[in-house]
XYZ file of C-alpha atoms in Angstrom:
556
model
C 21.486 59.134 -14.435
C 18.631 56.764 -15.132
C 19.229 53.158 -13.916
C 18.695 50.323 -16.497
C 18.827 46.697 -15.236
C 21.342 44.431 -17.014
C 19.615 41.718 -19.169
C 21.682 38.823 -20.459
C 21.877 38.644 -24.066
C 20.848 34.922 -24.158
C 17.523 35.800 -22.304
C 16.811 38.624 -24.919
C 17.441 35.930 -27.651
C 14.988 33.424 -26.098
C 12.209 36.135 -25.783
C 12.882 37.093 -29.372
C 12.697 33.650 -30.494
C 9.343 33.056 -28.642
C 7.802 36.364 -30.146
C 8.845 35.313 -33.646
C 7.105 31.905 -33.248
C 3.961 33.528 -31.959
C 3.915 35.729 -34.943
C 4.699 32.853 -37.394
C 2.279 30.061 -36.045
C -1.545 30.627 -35.804
C -1.833 28.193 -32.867
C 0.276 28.178 -29.588
C -0.287 25.585 -26.781
C 0.748 25.485 -23.032
C 2.222 22.121 -22.181
C 2.883 20.899 -18.590
C 6.036 18.456 -18.463
C 5.955 17.672 -14.832
C 7.011 14.086 -14.049
C 7.867 13.422 -17.631
C 11.053 11.251 -17.991
C 13.709 12.577 -20.207
C 14.062 9.604 -22.412
C 10.293 9.727 -23.202
C 10.342 13.474 -23.867
C 13.276 12.934 -26.478
C 11.165 10.094 -28.218
C 8.148 12.334 -28.447
C 9.986 15.442 -29.711
C 11.497 13.202 -32.428
C 7.957 11.881 -33.325
C 6.387 15.285 -33.424
C 9.272 17.145 -34.874
C 7.451 17.803 -38.256
C 4.197 18.839 -36.688
C 5.245 21.028 -33.706
C 7.973 23.473 -32.467
C 8.680 23.178 -28.826
C 10.331 25.832 -26.452
C 11.325 25.101 -22.995
C 12.443 28.014 -20.835
C 11.752 30.009 -17.589
C 8.103 30.913 -16.990
C 9.024 34.454 -16.581
C 10.635 34.634 -20.008
C 7.547 33.082 -21.463
C 5.322 35.721 -19.969
C 7.516 38.474 -21.118
C 7.222 37.181 -24.671
C 3.528 36.809 -24.374
C 3.072 40.302 -23.129
C 4.992 41.807 -26.015
C 2.608 40.120 -28.388
C -0.763 40.950 -26.811
C -1.356 43.959 -29.018
C -1.043 41.868 -32.246
C -2.617 38.840 -30.816
C -5.885 39.670 -29.093
C -6.507 37.658 -25.839
C -3.202 35.780 -25.872
C -2.389 37.021 -22.396
C -5.137 34.671 -20.982
C -2.948 31.666 -21.725
C -0.455 32.801 -18.904
C -2.745 31.381 -16.250
C -2.424 27.966 -17.892
C 1.335 27.872 -17.400
C 1.376 25.226 -14.735
C 3.996 22.742 -13.265
C 6.931 22.598 -15.510
C 5.640 24.688 -18.521
C 6.554 24.661 -22.121
C 5.256 26.295 -25.267
C 4.416 24.371 -28.568
C 3.616 26.077 -31.834
C 1.902 24.319 -34.754
C -0.291 24.925 -37.751
C -2.388 21.734 -36.941
C -6.006 21.989 -35.629
C -5.995 22.110 -31.810
C -8.400 19.098 -31.438
C -6.120 16.937 -33.707
C -3.094 18.165 -31.841
C -4.560 17.150 -28.477
C -5.659 13.722 -29.934
C -2.112 13.086 -31.147
C -0.570 14.122 -27.846
C -3.169 12.034 -26.004
C -2.332 8.894 -28.035
C 1.418 9.267 -27.257
C 0.731 9.095 -23.461
C 1.293 5.931 -21.421
C -0.174 4.881 -18.006
C 2.063 5.075 -15.013
C 1.496 4.365 -11.141
C 0.859 7.192 -8.906
C 3.564 8.499 -6.495
C 3.206 10.281 -3.214
C 2.904 14.157 -3.570
C 1.883 14.059 -7.209
C -1.222 16.078 -8.297
C -4.287 13.934 -9.238
C -5.206 14.663 -12.983
C -8.751 13.808 -12.189
C -11.002 12.118 -9.473
C -9.266 8.690 -8.764
C -11.898 6.059 -8.096
C -11.324 2.656 -6.753
C -14.375 0.535 -8.073
C -15.994 -2.186 -5.882
C -15.072 -5.779 -6.516
C -12.850 -8.592 -5.326
C -9.106 -8.315 -4.716
C -6.275 -10.954 -4.854
C -5.298 -10.243 -1.118
C -5.846 -12.558 1.723
C -7.548 -11.265 4.905
C -5.067 -9.417 7.182
C -3.564 -5.880 7.815
C -4.489 -5.031 4.275
C -8.129 -4.291 5.508
C -6.823 -1.706 7.830
C -4.508 -0.073 5.244
C -7.468 0.158 2.795
C -9.628 1.810 5.669
C -6.771 4.325 6.153
C -6.927 5.298 2.395
C -10.862 5.703 2.760
C -11.789 2.412 0.993
C -14.566 0.262 2.555
C -13.629 -3.413 2.331
C -14.763 -6.798 3.723
C -14.062 -10.516 3.254
C -15.911 -12.506 0.619
C -14.947 -15.986 -0.423
C -11.775 -16.031 1.616
C -10.448 -12.934 -0.032
C -10.613 -9.064 0.640
C -13.264 -7.336 -1.417
C -13.982 -3.744 -1.970
C -17.630 -3.100 -1.006
C -18.312 0.160 -2.893
C -16.772 2.546 -5.202
C -14.600 4.979 -3.301
C -12.845 8.348 -4.322
C -9.458 8.190 -2.943
C -8.020 11.424 -4.584
C -9.851 14.559 -5.879
C -8.811 16.294 -8.993
C -6.011 18.899 -8.189
C -5.112 17.557 -4.909
C -1.919 15.908 -3.785
C -1.981 12.175 -3.571
C -1.167 10.911 -0.164
C 1.479 8.301 0.491
C -0.898 5.651 1.840
C -3.228 6.123 -1.130
C -0.162 5.880 -3.631
C 0.817 2.577 -1.977
C -2.669 1.119 -2.015
C -3.161 2.036 -5.765
C 0.122 0.532 -6.542
C -0.810 -2.730 -4.788
C -4.112 -2.746 -6.547
C -2.334 -2.439 -9.980
C -4.175 0.902 -10.633
C -2.304 3.285 -12.637
C -4.019 6.713 -12.658
C -1.268 8.755 -14.002
C -0.519 9.440 -17.514
C 3.154 10.217 -18.607
C 3.428 12.428 -21.550
C 3.020 15.932 -22.904
C 0.049 17.386 -21.071
C -1.595 19.929 -23.145
C -3.317 22.317 -20.703
C -4.694 24.917 -23.220
C -4.280 26.209 -26.784
C -4.709 29.605 -28.239
C -6.141 30.329 -31.741
C -7.449 33.570 -33.169
C -8.267 34.949 -29.738
C -9.912 31.934 -28.273
C -8.444 29.858 -25.527
C -9.336 26.137 -25.721
C -8.891 24.542 -22.268
C -8.138 20.785 -21.703
C -11.829 19.960 -20.983
C -12.887 21.342 -24.326
C -10.203 19.653 -26.295
C -10.696 16.225 -24.782
C -13.520 14.884 -27.004
C -14.832 11.266 -26.876
C -15.016 10.456 -30.485
C -17.366 7.507 -30.147
C -19.746 9.500 -28.076
C -19.451 12.341 -30.463
C -20.446 10.316 -33.421
C -23.272 8.668 -31.714
C -24.659 12.108 -30.625
C -24.260 13.335 -34.147
C -26.174 10.310 -35.601
C -28.803 10.728 -33.076
C -29.170 14.498 -33.878
C -29.357 13.813 -37.648
C -32.204 11.108 -37.127
C -34.052 13.512 -34.767
C -33.718 16.440 -37.348
C -35.079 14.203 -40.119
C -38.042 13.003 -38.052
C -38.885 16.549 -36.887
C -38.786 17.916 -40.571
C -41.025 15.162 -41.897
C -43.552 15.392 -39.319
C -43.365 19.196 -39.358
C -43.833 19.191 -43.140
C -40.547 20.986 -43.736
C -39.237 19.728 -47.164
C -35.501 19.480 -47.778
C -33.262 17.739 -50.138
C -32.481 14.989 -47.668
C -36.110 14.188 -46.705
C -38.078 14.921 -49.678
C -38.363 11.211 -50.843
C -39.512 10.171 -47.335
C -42.069 13.009 -47.273
C -43.427 11.957 -50.704
C -43.687 8.390 -49.629
C -45.485 9.269 -46.590
C -47.934 11.477 -48.335
C -48.720 8.621 -50.920
C -49.426 6.191 -48.238
C -51.572 8.773 -46.246
C -53.753 9.539 -49.317
C -54.120 5.797 -50.236
C -55.256 4.984 -46.728
C -57.743 7.834 -46.834
C -59.100 6.745 -50.182
C -59.525 3.169 -49.053
C -61.241 4.152 -45.735
C -63.708 6.619 -47.430
C -64.282 4.487 -50.421
C -63.193 7.260 -52.841
C -63.112 5.952 -56.443
C -59.896 6.738 -58.143
C -57.679 5.102 -60.893
C -54.819 4.380 -58.402
C -57.001 2.551 -55.909
C -59.858 1.025 -57.940
C -58.429 -2.392 -57.793
C -58.147 -2.255 -53.930
C -61.730 -0.827 -53.697
C -63.171 -3.715 -55.861
C -61.253 -6.314 -53.709
C -62.642 -4.569 -50.669
C -66.204 -4.779 -52.067
C -65.882 -8.375 -53.133
C -64.543 -9.264 -49.640
C -67.488 -7.606 -48.110
C -69.889 -9.401 -50.269
C -68.523 -12.661 -49.451
C -68.586 -11.992 -45.773
C -72.214 -10.862 -46.005
C -73.033 -14.056 -47.998
C -71.426 -16.383 -45.367
C -72.851 -14.568 -42.373
C -76.491 -14.609 -43.941
C -76.200 -18.396 -44.897
C -77.564 -17.564 -48.393
C -76.665 -21.038 -49.717
C -79.123 -22.871 -47.381
C -81.957 -20.444 -48.150
C -81.628 -21.054 -52.034
C -81.735 -24.843 -51.445
C -85.033 -24.612 -49.611
C -86.584 -22.537 -52.353
C -85.665 -25.064 -54.820
C -87.158 -27.929 -52.825
C -90.584 -25.962 -52.380
C -90.814 -25.407 -56.220
C -90.099 -28.944 -56.862
C -93.200 -30.033 -54.533
C -95.491 -27.786 -56.294
C -94.621 -28.918 -59.834
C -96.384 -31.878 -61.290
C -95.013 -35.371 -60.930
C -94.295 -35.826 -64.569
C -91.852 -33.004 -64.716
C -89.773 -34.623 -61.794
C -86.986 -36.108 -63.842
C -86.322 -32.813 -65.631
C -86.434 -30.834 -62.297
C -84.034 -33.259 -60.648
C -81.717 -32.639 -63.500
C -81.989 -28.890 -63.242
C -81.445 -29.202 -59.462
C -78.211 -31.199 -59.905
C -76.984 -28.750 -62.574
C -77.798 -25.770 -60.168
C -76.017 -27.496 -57.270
C -73.042 -28.012 -59.619
C -72.892 -24.511 -60.510
C -73.427 -23.321 -56.883
C -70.437 -25.459 -55.933
C -68.387 -23.846 -58.741
C -69.541 -20.388 -57.525
C -68.431 -21.290 -53.917
C -64.901 -22.485 -55.192
C -64.652 -19.354 -57.342
C -65.615 -17.189 -54.316
C -63.024 -18.898 -52.136
C -60.384 -18.646 -54.795
C -61.201 -14.921 -55.352
C -60.992 -14.355 -51.516
C -57.763 -16.195 -51.149
C -56.214 -14.183 -54.220
C -57.627 -10.988 -52.538
C -55.850 -11.778 -49.293
C -52.563 -12.507 -51.188
C -53.018 -9.369 -53.239
C -53.541 -7.443 -49.998
C -50.350 -8.885 -48.501
C -48.566 -7.941 -51.708
C -49.939 -4.555 -51.859
C -48.765 -3.577 -48.294
C -46.891 -0.311 -48.154
C -43.414 -0.612 -49.285
C -42.204 1.598 -46.592
C -43.534 -0.715 -44.027
C -41.964 -3.867 -45.587
C -38.674 -1.865 -45.712
C -39.068 -0.770 -42.054
C -39.573 -4.480 -41.018
C -36.762 -5.793 -43.115
C -34.450 -2.890 -41.673
C -35.813 -3.719 -38.188
C -35.274 -7.424 -38.760
C -31.762 -6.724 -39.986
C -31.020 -4.466 -37.078
C -32.296 -7.084 -34.711
C -30.021 -9.647 -36.294
C -27.059 -7.207 -36.045
C -27.930 -6.442 -32.434
C -28.145 -10.136 -31.601
C -24.967 -10.724 -33.322
C -23.334 -7.920 -31.428
C -24.898 -9.162 -28.185
C -23.624 -12.554 -28.857
C -20.069 -11.230 -29.609
C -20.174 -9.053 -26.470
C -21.220 -11.994 -24.466
C -18.184 -13.964 -25.847
C -15.986 -11.054 -25.176
C -17.323 -10.763 -21.659
C -16.932 -14.443 -21.080
C -13.240 -14.327 -22.290
C -12.588 -11.292 -20.214
C -14.137 -13.117 -17.198
C -12.053 -16.129 -17.916
C -8.860 -13.958 -18.317
C -9.629 -12.082 -15.083
C -10.274 -15.412 -13.347
C -7.051 -16.744 -14.691
C -5.186 -13.528 -13.746
C -6.791 -13.462 -10.334
C -5.773 -17.129 -9.847
C -2.236 -16.252 -11.125
C -2.086 -13.186 -8.768
C -3.530 -15.191 -5.849
C -0.743 -17.992 -6.464
C 1.929 -15.194 -6.739
C 0.712 -13.516 -3.594
C 0.438 -16.948 -1.756
C 4.142 -17.639 -2.791
C 5.137 -14.173 -1.761
C 3.341 -14.609 1.480
C 5.073 -17.833 2.188
C 8.421 -16.373 1.236
C 7.711 -13.423 3.568
C 6.779 -15.871 6.315
C 9.912 -17.844 5.717
C 12.021 -14.826 5.907
C 10.247 -13.558 8.905
C 10.636 -16.913 10.603
C 14.421 -17.039 9.864
C 14.709 -13.475 11.126
C 12.875 -14.468 14.399
C 15.086 -17.507 14.703
C 18.202 -15.462 14.219
C 16.962 -12.738 16.712
C 16.166 -15.579 19.220
C 19.716 -16.977 18.780
C 21.180 -13.562 19.084
C 19.089 -12.826 22.151
C 20.146 -16.209 23.630
C 23.790 -15.427 23.015
C 23.484 -12.065 24.433
C 21.683 -13.524 27.517
C 24.343 -16.088 27.903
C 27.099 -13.305 27.641
C 25.317 -11.180 29.989
C 24.762 -14.069 32.525
C 28.540 -14.597 32.219
C 29.344 -11.023 32.846
C 26.986 -10.958 35.743
C 28.880 -13.966 37.280
C 32.205 -12.426 36.688
C 30.865 -9.220 38.203
C 29.542 -10.963 41.293
C 32.975 -12.780 41.578
C 34.649 -9.495 41.210
C 32.475 -8.015 43.767
C 33.029 -10.886 46.297
C 36.742 -10.642 45.793
C 36.558 -6.952 46.300
C 34.442 -7.550 49.392
C 37.190 -9.815 50.747
C 39.827 -7.266 49.947
C 37.693 -4.643 51.798
C 37.391 -6.976 54.794
C 41.281 -7.314 54.638
C 41.726 -3.525 54.539
C 39.216 -3.183 57.234
C 41.194 -5.648 59.520
C 44.372 -3.532 58.765
C 42.359 -0.451 59.888
C 41.304 -2.143 63.099
C 44.945 -3.066 63.825
C 45.956 0.303 63.309
C 43.236 1.653 65.537
C 44.269 -0.839 68.347
C 47.949 0.429 67.906
C 46.728 3.963 68.291
C 44.642 3.069 71.157
C 47.640 1.339 72.966
C 49.883 4.416 72.259
C 47.242 6.606 73.712
C 47.081 4.447 76.674
C 50.869 4.504 77.047
C 50.927 8.222 76.846
C 48.190 8.274 79.403
C 50.163 6.117 81.748
C 53.233 8.235 81.342
C 51.162 11.300 82.274
C 49.694 9.452 85.168
C 53.151 8.575 86.313
C 54.174 12.060 86.030
C 51.439 12.851 88.452
C 52.965 10.437 90.880
C 51.127 7.293 89.956
C 52.676 3.805 89.076
C 54.126 2.137 86.824
C 57.463 3.732 86.224
C 58.318 5.557 83.113
C 61.138 3.057 81.881
C 58.858 0.256 81.904
C 56.151 2.022 80.122
C 58.635 3.322 77.480
C 60.104 -0.318 76.939
C 56.512 -1.708 76.749
C 55.341 0.973 74.296
C 58.403 0.420 72.001
C 58.012 -3.394 71.933
C 54.336 -3.107 71.209
C 54.963 -0.401 68.607
C 57.375 -2.656 66.797
C 55.187 -5.509 67.014
C 52.165 -3.554 65.695
C 54.342 -1.968 62.805
C 55.403 -5.354 61.538
C 51.828 -6.661 61.479
C 50.537 -4.128 59.042
C 53.404 -4.581 56.786
C 52.608 -8.315 56.556
C 48.834 -7.338 55.890
C 49.895 -4.771 53.298
C 51.880 -7.426 51.478
C 49.005 -9.832 51.487
C 46.585 -7.196 49.897
C 49.142 -6.580 47.208
C 49.448 -10.258 46.500
C 45.593 -10.407 46.357
C 45.386 -7.634 43.857
C 48.058 -9.221 41.760
C 46.232 -12.552 41.844
C 42.953 -10.928 40.944
C 44.548 -9.040 37.896
C 46.164 -12.412 36.745
C 42.871 -14.022 36.718
C 41.194 -11.151 34.793
C 38.579 -10.628 37.515
C 39.811 -7.057 37.902
C 39.733 -4.952 34.602
C 42.235 -2.483 33.741
C 40.374 0.451 35.034
C 39.422 -1.202 38.260
C 43.119 -2.184 38.878
C 44.143 1.364 38.128
C 41.576 2.766 40.525
C 42.555 0.409 43.313
C 46.420 1.111 42.887
C 46.173 4.856 43.683
C 43.990 4.098 46.684
C 46.411 1.529 48.022
C 49.356 4.039 47.603
C 47.218 6.847 49.264
C 46.460 4.468 52.012
C 50.191 3.522 52.556
C 51.018 7.254 52.677
C 48.463 7.940 55.282
C 49.693 4.963 57.359
C 53.263 6.237 57.071
C 52.143 9.727 58.276
C 50.403 8.156 61.279
C 53.414 6.112 62.131
C 55.616 9.085 61.818
C 53.223 10.899 64.144
C 53.071 8.041 66.599
C 56.924 7.819 66.545
C 56.922 11.571 67.306
C 54.670 11.114 70.273
C 56.803 8.155 71.482
C 59.857 10.299 71.266
C 58.334 13.343 73.037
C 57.242 10.814 75.881
C 60.668 9.402 76.108
C 62.227 12.919 76.176
C 59.675 13.829 78.906
C 60.573 10.792 80.897
C 64.386 11.504 80.667
C 63.842 15.054 81.824
C 61.788 13.872 84.836
C 64.533 11.510 85.733
C 67.068 14.245 85.419
C 65.037 16.584 87.640
C 64.638 13.742 90.028
C 60.943 13.930 89.825
C 60.894 10.437 88.143
C 62.792 7.488 89.749
C 64.367 4.830 87.662
């Protein structure tokens, strides 16, 4: 019997749902929802409900559904490698680039946390910071940021990459970024890749800078027009420019080579007239004509002097009029030349002037914006510096309060410790006194034992025929024994009283008292045993003496 694994019905339903959506929608996207708050996810789903369908499930079920569709949708299995973090699938009929743009707009900035993956290279730019010199310099160095002190504040000396794309953000780096108010993370639906008609569009392809794209497009169009005009490739878009260029080039050649044509005849006449006037002025023709007139005047007879003078005056008047006319024609020619300048050049100059005005206007606006930004930054920096100063003062005050409390606590503990030491010393002294009392008791007992031993020795000596007599020794021993027995009892009572007094004073603790009491009882028992032993020895000595008397060996 072949074994078939049991698959839950709800899992089959999820896989079937994903397969149906893949077949229904032309575009499928892989989304990473890692670190996305639930509240923001609900808001985004509500906004995009009409545009996309989102499915969130286990990565394994997604892969099974994609594998089932790879025969109908070629290359769709390549999207499996883009199921990263906490994956989800979205389905839409919207253009992938428009979809990425909408999802990107819905994102918001967030501070970095330790352990998060850097979405890109995180760079800390050079510049001033609101921090005062102190431990912050060492903390910045630990994060790989070079810093120094400028104008009484910590400043970052050069741009520093603190986290590389794809790597985990270290705790120290996350802390520094938060303190610098740098928010490198983006909270939102992170579209990792999309699938459309067998093609996978990754995040880098979908993330287009629209301003840069439009600028590049305009530049490409301008370059294409210039290339087509200078290459002589006529199109609908450049034909007017090419005709104008050809007309201006032909006109310039005709004027340069003096080619007579209906279109440039006036310019040629003006050019010839200007050349004539220039030649006349350079050759000083007016002065030469006056000299000729004077020579003729000398050769003519004197009677015709009046008529000649009149003629000369008339010639001079005409000459003046001609000079005025020439000057007028030259002036008109210059004005006409100016007026007849190429239209394209005038247009270009006008456009250029307009562009310069626009650029100047933009530059002035940018300068104003920069000034406002600088002013705002300066105000923010001052505000932050003031806040930081207040915070530092508050921290300093809290630290001083804490140190003061610690000092008081240490002082109190020191006093308590000194008090305990004094009590301990007192207890040790009292214990020492008690020890001395016990030692005296021991010495008394030892002396008694010694005397008993001496007595026994004397008895034995007497048995050997030596003096003193047995009766005297027995009486003496009994008297001394009684005397010695009474003394320890008195001593023992004194020790008990001392212990009671110590306990009343509180010098001896409970444990010490309980420890001393068994020792005292043990000592008493030992003493009793010793006295019993001595009494036994005394009795034996007495019995021995009586036996010696009975035998007649010992005399009374």
